[in-house]
XYZ file of C-alpha atoms in Angstrom:
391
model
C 0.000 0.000 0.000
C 1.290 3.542 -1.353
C 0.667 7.153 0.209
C -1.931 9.458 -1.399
C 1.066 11.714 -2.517
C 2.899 8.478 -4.437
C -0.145 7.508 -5.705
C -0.868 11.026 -6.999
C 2.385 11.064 -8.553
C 2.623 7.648 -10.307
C -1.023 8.874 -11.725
C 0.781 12.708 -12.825
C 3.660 10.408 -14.660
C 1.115 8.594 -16.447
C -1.203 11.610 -18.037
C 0.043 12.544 -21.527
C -2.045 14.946 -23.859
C -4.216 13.757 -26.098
C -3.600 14.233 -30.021
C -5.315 17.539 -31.446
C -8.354 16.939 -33.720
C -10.182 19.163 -36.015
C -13.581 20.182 -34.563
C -16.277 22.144 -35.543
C -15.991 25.623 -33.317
C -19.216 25.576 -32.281
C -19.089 22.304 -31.480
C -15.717 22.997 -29.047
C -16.956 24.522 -25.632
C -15.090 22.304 -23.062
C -12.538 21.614 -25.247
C -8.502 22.966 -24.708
C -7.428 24.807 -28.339
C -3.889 23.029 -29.151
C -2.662 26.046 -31.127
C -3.434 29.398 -31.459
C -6.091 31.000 -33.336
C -4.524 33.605 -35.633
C -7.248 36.477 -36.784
C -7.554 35.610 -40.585
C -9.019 38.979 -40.826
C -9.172 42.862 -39.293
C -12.104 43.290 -37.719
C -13.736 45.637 -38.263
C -12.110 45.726 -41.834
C -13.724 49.068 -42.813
C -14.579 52.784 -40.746
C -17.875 52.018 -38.843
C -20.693 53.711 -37.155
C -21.002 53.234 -33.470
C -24.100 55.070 -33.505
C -27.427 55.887 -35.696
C -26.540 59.503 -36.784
C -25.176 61.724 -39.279
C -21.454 61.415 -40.879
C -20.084 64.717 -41.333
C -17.240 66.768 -41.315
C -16.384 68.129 -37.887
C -15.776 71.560 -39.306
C -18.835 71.588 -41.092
C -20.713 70.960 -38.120
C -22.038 74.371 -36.725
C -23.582 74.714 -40.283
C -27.548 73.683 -41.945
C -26.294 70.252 -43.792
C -27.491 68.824 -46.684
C -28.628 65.201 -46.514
C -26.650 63.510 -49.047
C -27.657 60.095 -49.072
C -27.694 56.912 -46.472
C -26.032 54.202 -45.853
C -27.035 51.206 -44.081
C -25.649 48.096 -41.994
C -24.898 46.321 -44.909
C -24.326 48.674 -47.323
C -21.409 47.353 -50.269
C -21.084 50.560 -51.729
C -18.506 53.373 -50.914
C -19.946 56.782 -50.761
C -17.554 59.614 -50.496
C -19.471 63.287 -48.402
C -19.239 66.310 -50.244
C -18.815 69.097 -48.261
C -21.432 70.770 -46.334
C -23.163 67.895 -46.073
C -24.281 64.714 -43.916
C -24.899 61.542 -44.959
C -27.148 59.060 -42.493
C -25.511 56.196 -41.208
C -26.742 53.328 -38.903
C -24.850 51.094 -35.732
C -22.556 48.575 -37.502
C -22.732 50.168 -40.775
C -19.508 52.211 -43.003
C -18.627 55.956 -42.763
C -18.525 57.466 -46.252
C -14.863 58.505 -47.298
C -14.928 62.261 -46.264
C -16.335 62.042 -42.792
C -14.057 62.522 -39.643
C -17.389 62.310 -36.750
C -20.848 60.497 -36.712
C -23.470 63.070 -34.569
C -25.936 60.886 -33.228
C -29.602 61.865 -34.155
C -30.617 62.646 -30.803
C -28.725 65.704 -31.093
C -29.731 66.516 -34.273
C -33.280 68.533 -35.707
C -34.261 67.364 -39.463
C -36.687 69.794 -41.431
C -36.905 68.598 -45.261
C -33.684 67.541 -45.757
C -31.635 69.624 -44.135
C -30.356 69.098 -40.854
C -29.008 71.419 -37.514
C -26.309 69.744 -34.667
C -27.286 71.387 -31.386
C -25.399 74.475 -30.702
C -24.655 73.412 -27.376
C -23.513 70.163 -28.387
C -19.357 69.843 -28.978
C -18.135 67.668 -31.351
C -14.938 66.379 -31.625
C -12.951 64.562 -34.813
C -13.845 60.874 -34.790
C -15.996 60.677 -32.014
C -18.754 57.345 -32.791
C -16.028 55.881 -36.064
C -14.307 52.647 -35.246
C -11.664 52.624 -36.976
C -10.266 49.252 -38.657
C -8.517 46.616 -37.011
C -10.260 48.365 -33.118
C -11.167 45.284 -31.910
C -8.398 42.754 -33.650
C -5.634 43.116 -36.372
C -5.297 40.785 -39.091
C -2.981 38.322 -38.079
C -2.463 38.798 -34.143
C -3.222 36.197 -31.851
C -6.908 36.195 -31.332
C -7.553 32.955 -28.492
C -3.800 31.354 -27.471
C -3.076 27.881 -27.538
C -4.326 26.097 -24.399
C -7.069 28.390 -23.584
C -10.404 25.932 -22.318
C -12.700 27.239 -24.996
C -16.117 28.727 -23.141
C -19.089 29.711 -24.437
C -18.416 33.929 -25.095
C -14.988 32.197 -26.996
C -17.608 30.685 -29.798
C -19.225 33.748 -30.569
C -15.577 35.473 -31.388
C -14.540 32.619 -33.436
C -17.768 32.904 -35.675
C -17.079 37.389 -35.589
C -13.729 35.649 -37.451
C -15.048 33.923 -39.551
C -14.093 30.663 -38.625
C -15.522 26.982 -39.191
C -13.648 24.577 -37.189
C -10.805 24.860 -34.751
C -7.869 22.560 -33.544
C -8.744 21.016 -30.031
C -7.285 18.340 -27.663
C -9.346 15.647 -28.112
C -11.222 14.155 -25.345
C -10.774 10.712 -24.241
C -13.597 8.321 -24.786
C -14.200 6.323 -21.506
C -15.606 2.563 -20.398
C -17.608 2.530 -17.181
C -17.729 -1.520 -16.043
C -19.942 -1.637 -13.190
C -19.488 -5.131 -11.276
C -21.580 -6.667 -8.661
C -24.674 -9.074 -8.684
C -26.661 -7.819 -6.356
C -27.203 -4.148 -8.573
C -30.262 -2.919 -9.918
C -31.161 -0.788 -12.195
C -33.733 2.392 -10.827
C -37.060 2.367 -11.889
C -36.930 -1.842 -11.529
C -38.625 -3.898 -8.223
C -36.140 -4.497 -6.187
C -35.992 -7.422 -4.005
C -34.502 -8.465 -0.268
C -30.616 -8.606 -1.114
C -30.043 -6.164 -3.377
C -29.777 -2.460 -4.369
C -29.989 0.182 -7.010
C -27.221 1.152 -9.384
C -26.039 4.373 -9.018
C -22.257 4.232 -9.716
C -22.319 4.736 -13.244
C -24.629 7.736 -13.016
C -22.511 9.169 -11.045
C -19.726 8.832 -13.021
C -21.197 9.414 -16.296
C -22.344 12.658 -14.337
C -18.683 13.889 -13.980
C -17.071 13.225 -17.106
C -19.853 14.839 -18.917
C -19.124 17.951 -16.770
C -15.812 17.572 -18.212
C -17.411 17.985 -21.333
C -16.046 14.446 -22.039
C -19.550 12.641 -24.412
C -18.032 9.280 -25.728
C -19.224 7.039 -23.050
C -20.014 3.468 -22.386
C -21.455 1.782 -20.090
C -21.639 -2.240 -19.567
C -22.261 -4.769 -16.537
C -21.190 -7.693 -15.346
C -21.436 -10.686 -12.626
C -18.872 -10.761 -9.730
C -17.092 -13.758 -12.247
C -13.090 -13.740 -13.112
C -13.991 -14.571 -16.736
C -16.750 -12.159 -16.789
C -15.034 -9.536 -15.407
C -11.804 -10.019 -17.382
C -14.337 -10.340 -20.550
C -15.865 -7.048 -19.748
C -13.030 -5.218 -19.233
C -11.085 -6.830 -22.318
C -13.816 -5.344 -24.459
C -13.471 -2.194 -22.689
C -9.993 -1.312 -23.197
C -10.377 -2.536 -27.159
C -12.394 0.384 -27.897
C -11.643 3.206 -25.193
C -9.006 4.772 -23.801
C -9.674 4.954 -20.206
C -11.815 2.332 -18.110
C -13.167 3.012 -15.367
C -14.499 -0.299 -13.398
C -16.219 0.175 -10.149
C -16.359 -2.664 -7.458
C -14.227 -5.848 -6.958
C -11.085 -4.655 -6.056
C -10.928 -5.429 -2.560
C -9.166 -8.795 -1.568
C -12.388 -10.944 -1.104
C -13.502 -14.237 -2.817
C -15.744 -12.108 -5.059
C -12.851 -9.380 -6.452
C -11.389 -10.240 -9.180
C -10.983 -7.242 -10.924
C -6.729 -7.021 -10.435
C -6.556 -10.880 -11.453
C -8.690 -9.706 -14.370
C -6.349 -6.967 -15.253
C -3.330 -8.740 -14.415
C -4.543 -12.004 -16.927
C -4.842 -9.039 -19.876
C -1.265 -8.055 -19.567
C -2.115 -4.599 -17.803
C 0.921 -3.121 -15.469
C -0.497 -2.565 -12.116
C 0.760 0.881 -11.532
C -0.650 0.492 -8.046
C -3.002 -1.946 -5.645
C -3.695 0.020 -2.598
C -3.871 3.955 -0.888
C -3.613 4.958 2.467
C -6.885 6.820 2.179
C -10.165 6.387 3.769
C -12.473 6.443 1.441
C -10.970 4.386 -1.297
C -8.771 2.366 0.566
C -8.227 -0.438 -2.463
C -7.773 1.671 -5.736
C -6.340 0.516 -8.325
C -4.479 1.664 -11.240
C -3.024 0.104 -14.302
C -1.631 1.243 -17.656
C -1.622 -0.966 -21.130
C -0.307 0.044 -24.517
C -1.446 3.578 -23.811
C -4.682 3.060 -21.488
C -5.920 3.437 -18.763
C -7.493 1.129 -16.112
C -8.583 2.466 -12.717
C -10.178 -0.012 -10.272
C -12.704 1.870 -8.240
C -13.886 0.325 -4.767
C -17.919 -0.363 -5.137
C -18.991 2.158 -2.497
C -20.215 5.321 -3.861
C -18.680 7.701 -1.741
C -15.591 6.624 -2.569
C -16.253 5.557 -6.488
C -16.592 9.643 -6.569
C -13.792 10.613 -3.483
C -11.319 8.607 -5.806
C -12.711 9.971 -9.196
C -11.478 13.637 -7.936
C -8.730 12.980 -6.476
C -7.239 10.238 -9.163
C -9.266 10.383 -12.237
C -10.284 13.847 -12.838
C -6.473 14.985 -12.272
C -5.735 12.519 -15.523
C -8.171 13.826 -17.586
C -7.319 17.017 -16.763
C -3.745 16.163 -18.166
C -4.755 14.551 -21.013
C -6.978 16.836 -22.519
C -4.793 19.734 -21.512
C -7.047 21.488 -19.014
C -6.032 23.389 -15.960
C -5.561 21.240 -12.724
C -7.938 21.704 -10.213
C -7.008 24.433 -7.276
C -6.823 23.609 -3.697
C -7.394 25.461 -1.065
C -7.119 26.025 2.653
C -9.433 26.529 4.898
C -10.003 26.255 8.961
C -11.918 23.927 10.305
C -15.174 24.709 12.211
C -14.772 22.187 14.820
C -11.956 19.929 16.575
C -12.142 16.408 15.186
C -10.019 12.974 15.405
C -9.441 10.205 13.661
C -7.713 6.938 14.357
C -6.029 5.257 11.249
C -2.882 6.796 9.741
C -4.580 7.529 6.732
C -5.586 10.211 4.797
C -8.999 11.135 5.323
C -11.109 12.546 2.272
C -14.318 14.702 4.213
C -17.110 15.967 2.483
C -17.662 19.514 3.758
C -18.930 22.915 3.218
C -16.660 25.511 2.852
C -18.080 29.064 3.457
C -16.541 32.570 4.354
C -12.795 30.494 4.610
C -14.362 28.395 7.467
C -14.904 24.759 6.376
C -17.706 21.810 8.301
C -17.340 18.280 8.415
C -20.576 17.274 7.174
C -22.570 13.974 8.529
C -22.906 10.792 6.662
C -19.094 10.238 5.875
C -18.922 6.404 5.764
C -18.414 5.016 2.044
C -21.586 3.917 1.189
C -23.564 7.576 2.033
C -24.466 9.685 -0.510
C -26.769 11.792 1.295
C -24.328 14.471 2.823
C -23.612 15.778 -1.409
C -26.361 17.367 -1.297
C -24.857 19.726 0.863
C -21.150 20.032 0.537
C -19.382 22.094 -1.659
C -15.693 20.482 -1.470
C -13.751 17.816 -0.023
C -11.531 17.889 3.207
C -7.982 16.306 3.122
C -6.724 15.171 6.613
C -2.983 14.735 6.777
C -2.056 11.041 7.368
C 0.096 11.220 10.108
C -2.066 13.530 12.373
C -4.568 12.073 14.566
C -6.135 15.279 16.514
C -7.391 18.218 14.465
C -8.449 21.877 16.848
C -10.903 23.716 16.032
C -9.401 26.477 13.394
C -6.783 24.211 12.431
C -5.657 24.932 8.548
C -6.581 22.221 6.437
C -6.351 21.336 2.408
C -9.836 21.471 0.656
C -10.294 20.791 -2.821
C -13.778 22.707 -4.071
C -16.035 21.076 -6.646
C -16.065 24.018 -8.753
C-alpha cells in the first residue's frame, strides 16, 4: 500500500495529452485549443458607425447640412461626403470617405432635408467611427493555444469567420460496473439487493468535463466475466473506469482480471479512507482504474485520481486547492488520509454527517472535499486544512 502523494504522482507520470483533432468551433466549448487562433481577418475591416446619426465633417458641423444620401448596416457601396453635407448612417454600418465624426440623431433637428447639430452640443474629430482593425488586427493572436474554450470564446470565433478549430481531443471512456446484487432504478427491487447508481454518477462527472463518448456495460462478480468485460473495454476506449471488486475478497477479481490481460499494475492500494483499495493500471497507452464499489468513494477517488488525468490529457487546468479552517476539533484513528465531504463558506470549512463510504446523502450539501494529513490524529478547532472545491 502507497501514500496518497505516491499515488498522486505515479497517476501525474502517467497523463500525456491527447492528439489535437479538427472540430467544428461551435461544437468545441469544453474543449482545450492546441494552437493558437490567428485572426484571418481585421475586424472591423472598414470605418464604422457606433451610432445611428449623421457622418459629417467636424468643421462643417455648426452649419444647416445637406442630406446627401444613407447608408445602411450592410451597405457594399462606398460613398464619399461632399462638403457641407451629412450623410445618415446606422450602428454597424460604413462611414462614407470624407467624414471625420458620426453626430448621433438625438442631437440633431431634421426639417426637409436639411439638418441642424445642437449648438450646445461639442463635437470632436472621430468621435462614434471605429476605426479598422479596433477590436483585432489581421494576423495577431486572437484565443492562445491552451485556452479551455467557453461559451463567449464561440461567438468570437464565428465574428472571425471561422468553421472549425484545432482542439485536444477528449478521451472516450468505459464505465464496467461489477456486482450481482445491482439494480437498475425504476426496476422492483428485491430483499438482497440495491440500485445502481455508480455509473450515473460517473457518467455525471465526465460529462461535466465535457467528455460525451461514453459506455457503459455490466457484469457478474465472475473472473472470466469480469476479465471479458473489461477486455472489451480497453479494445475500444481509452480509459476504463471499473467500479467494485477490487478489494481482496472471494468475489474481487478485478486485479486478477487486469493482471490475466497483460495490464501493469501501476498500483493496488492507498492509504486513504475512502478508497482504501484503488487501483491503477496502464496498457499500450490506457488506462485502467479499479474503483472500490462504495459510492462515496467511487466519486472521493474519481477527484482525487481520475479527474487529475483527464485534466492532463486533454490539456485542461488542474484543479485548485485550497485552505481553509476547520469549524470544529475532530479525530481520527487510522494513519490515513482522510477525504471529508464539507462545506466551505466565508474560509471556514464543516465536516458534514454521513461520511462512511456507502452515504451519498451528505452531497447534497457540501461544496468540497476535506484532506486530513495522514500522520495527524487530533485536528483543533481552526486548524488549517487542504480542501479541494467542486467548482
Amino acid at each position: 500500500m502507497i501514500s496518497v502523494a505516491e499515488a498522486r504522482q505515479i497517476v501525474s507520470t502517467q497523463g500525456r495529452s491527447l492528439p489535437a483533432v479538427p472540430l467544428p468551433f461551435d461544437r468545441s466549448v469544453g474543449y482545450v485549443l492546441a494552437e493558437d487562433i490567428v485572426s484571418p481577418l481585421s475586424i472591423p475591416s472598414f470605418r464604422q458607425s457606433s451610432m445611428d446619426g449623421y457622418a459629417i465633417r467636424c468643421a462643417d458641423g455648426h452649419l444647416p447640412l445637406e442630406i446627401q444620401d444613407e447608408l445602411p448596416a450592410g451597405t457594399s457601396h462606398q460613398v464619399s461626403l461632399q462638403p457641407g453635407k451629412a450623410i445618415k448612417v446606422f450602428t454597424g454600418g460604413p462611414v462614407p470617405e470624407g467624414a471625420d465624426v458620426v453626430v448621433q440623431k438625438e442631437w440633431v433637428t431634421v426639417t426637409g432635408n436639411l439638418i441642424r447639430i445642437s449648438a450646445e452640443k461639442e463635437i470632436e474629430p472621430g468621435a462614434h467611427i471605429r476605426l479598422p482593425g479596433s477590436a483585432i488586427s489581421k494576423g495577431t493572436v486572437a484565443i492562445p493555444k491552451g485556452t479551455e474554450i467557453r461559451s463567449m470564446h464561440v461567438g468570437f470565433m464565428a465574428s472571425l469567420g471561422l468553421t472549425e478549430v484545432m482542439v485536444i481531443r477528449k478521451p472516450s471512456v468505459a464505465i464496467v460496473i461489477t456486482g450481482n446484487e445491482l439494480v437498475q432504478p425504476g426496476a422492483a427491487i428485491s430483499f438482497g439487493q440495491v440500485y445502481e447508481c455508480n455509473s450515473f454518477g460517473l457518467r455525471a462527472c465526465l460529462q461535466q468535463l465535457h467528455i460525451s463518448d461514453i459506455t457503459v456495460s455490466y457484469t457478474k462478480d465472475t473472473l472470466s466475466e469480469t476479465e471479458a468485460a473489461i477486455a472489451q473495454a480497453l479494445a475500444t476506449h481509452d480509459l476504463v473506469l471499473v467500479t467494485g471488486g477490487v478489494s481482496v475478497g472471494e468475489y474481487d477479481h478485478v486485479a486478477q482480471a487486469c493482471n490475466r490481460l497483460g495490464v501493469v499494475r501501476q498500483f493496488h492500494g492507498v492509504k486513504q479512507r475512502p478508497g482504501k483499495p484503488l487501483y491503477f493500471g496502464t496498457t499500450e497507452g490506457k488506462w485502467v482504474f479499479g474503483l472500490p464499489g462504495n459510492p462515496a468513494s467511487v466519486l472521493s477517488c474519481f477527484y482525487q485520481y481520475v479527474r487529475p488525468l483527464l485534466h492532463a490529457l486533454t490539456g485542461m487546468v488542474a484543479a485548485r486547492t485550497e485552505r481553509a479552517a476547520l469549524a470544529a476539533s475532530f479525530e481520527k484513528r487510522p494513519a490515513l488520509v482522510f477525504f471529508l465531504k464539507g462545506y466551505c463558506e466565508n474560509g471556514t470549512v464543516s465536516i458534514l454527517h454521513a461520511q462512511a463510504s456507502f452515504q451519498l446523502s451528505s452531497f447534497v450539501q457540501d461544496n468540497c472535499w476535506i484532506e486530513l494529513d495522514e500522520e495527524q490524529h487530533y485536528f483543533p478547532k481552526d486548524t488549517q486544512v487542504i480542501i479541494h472545491p467542486f467548482l
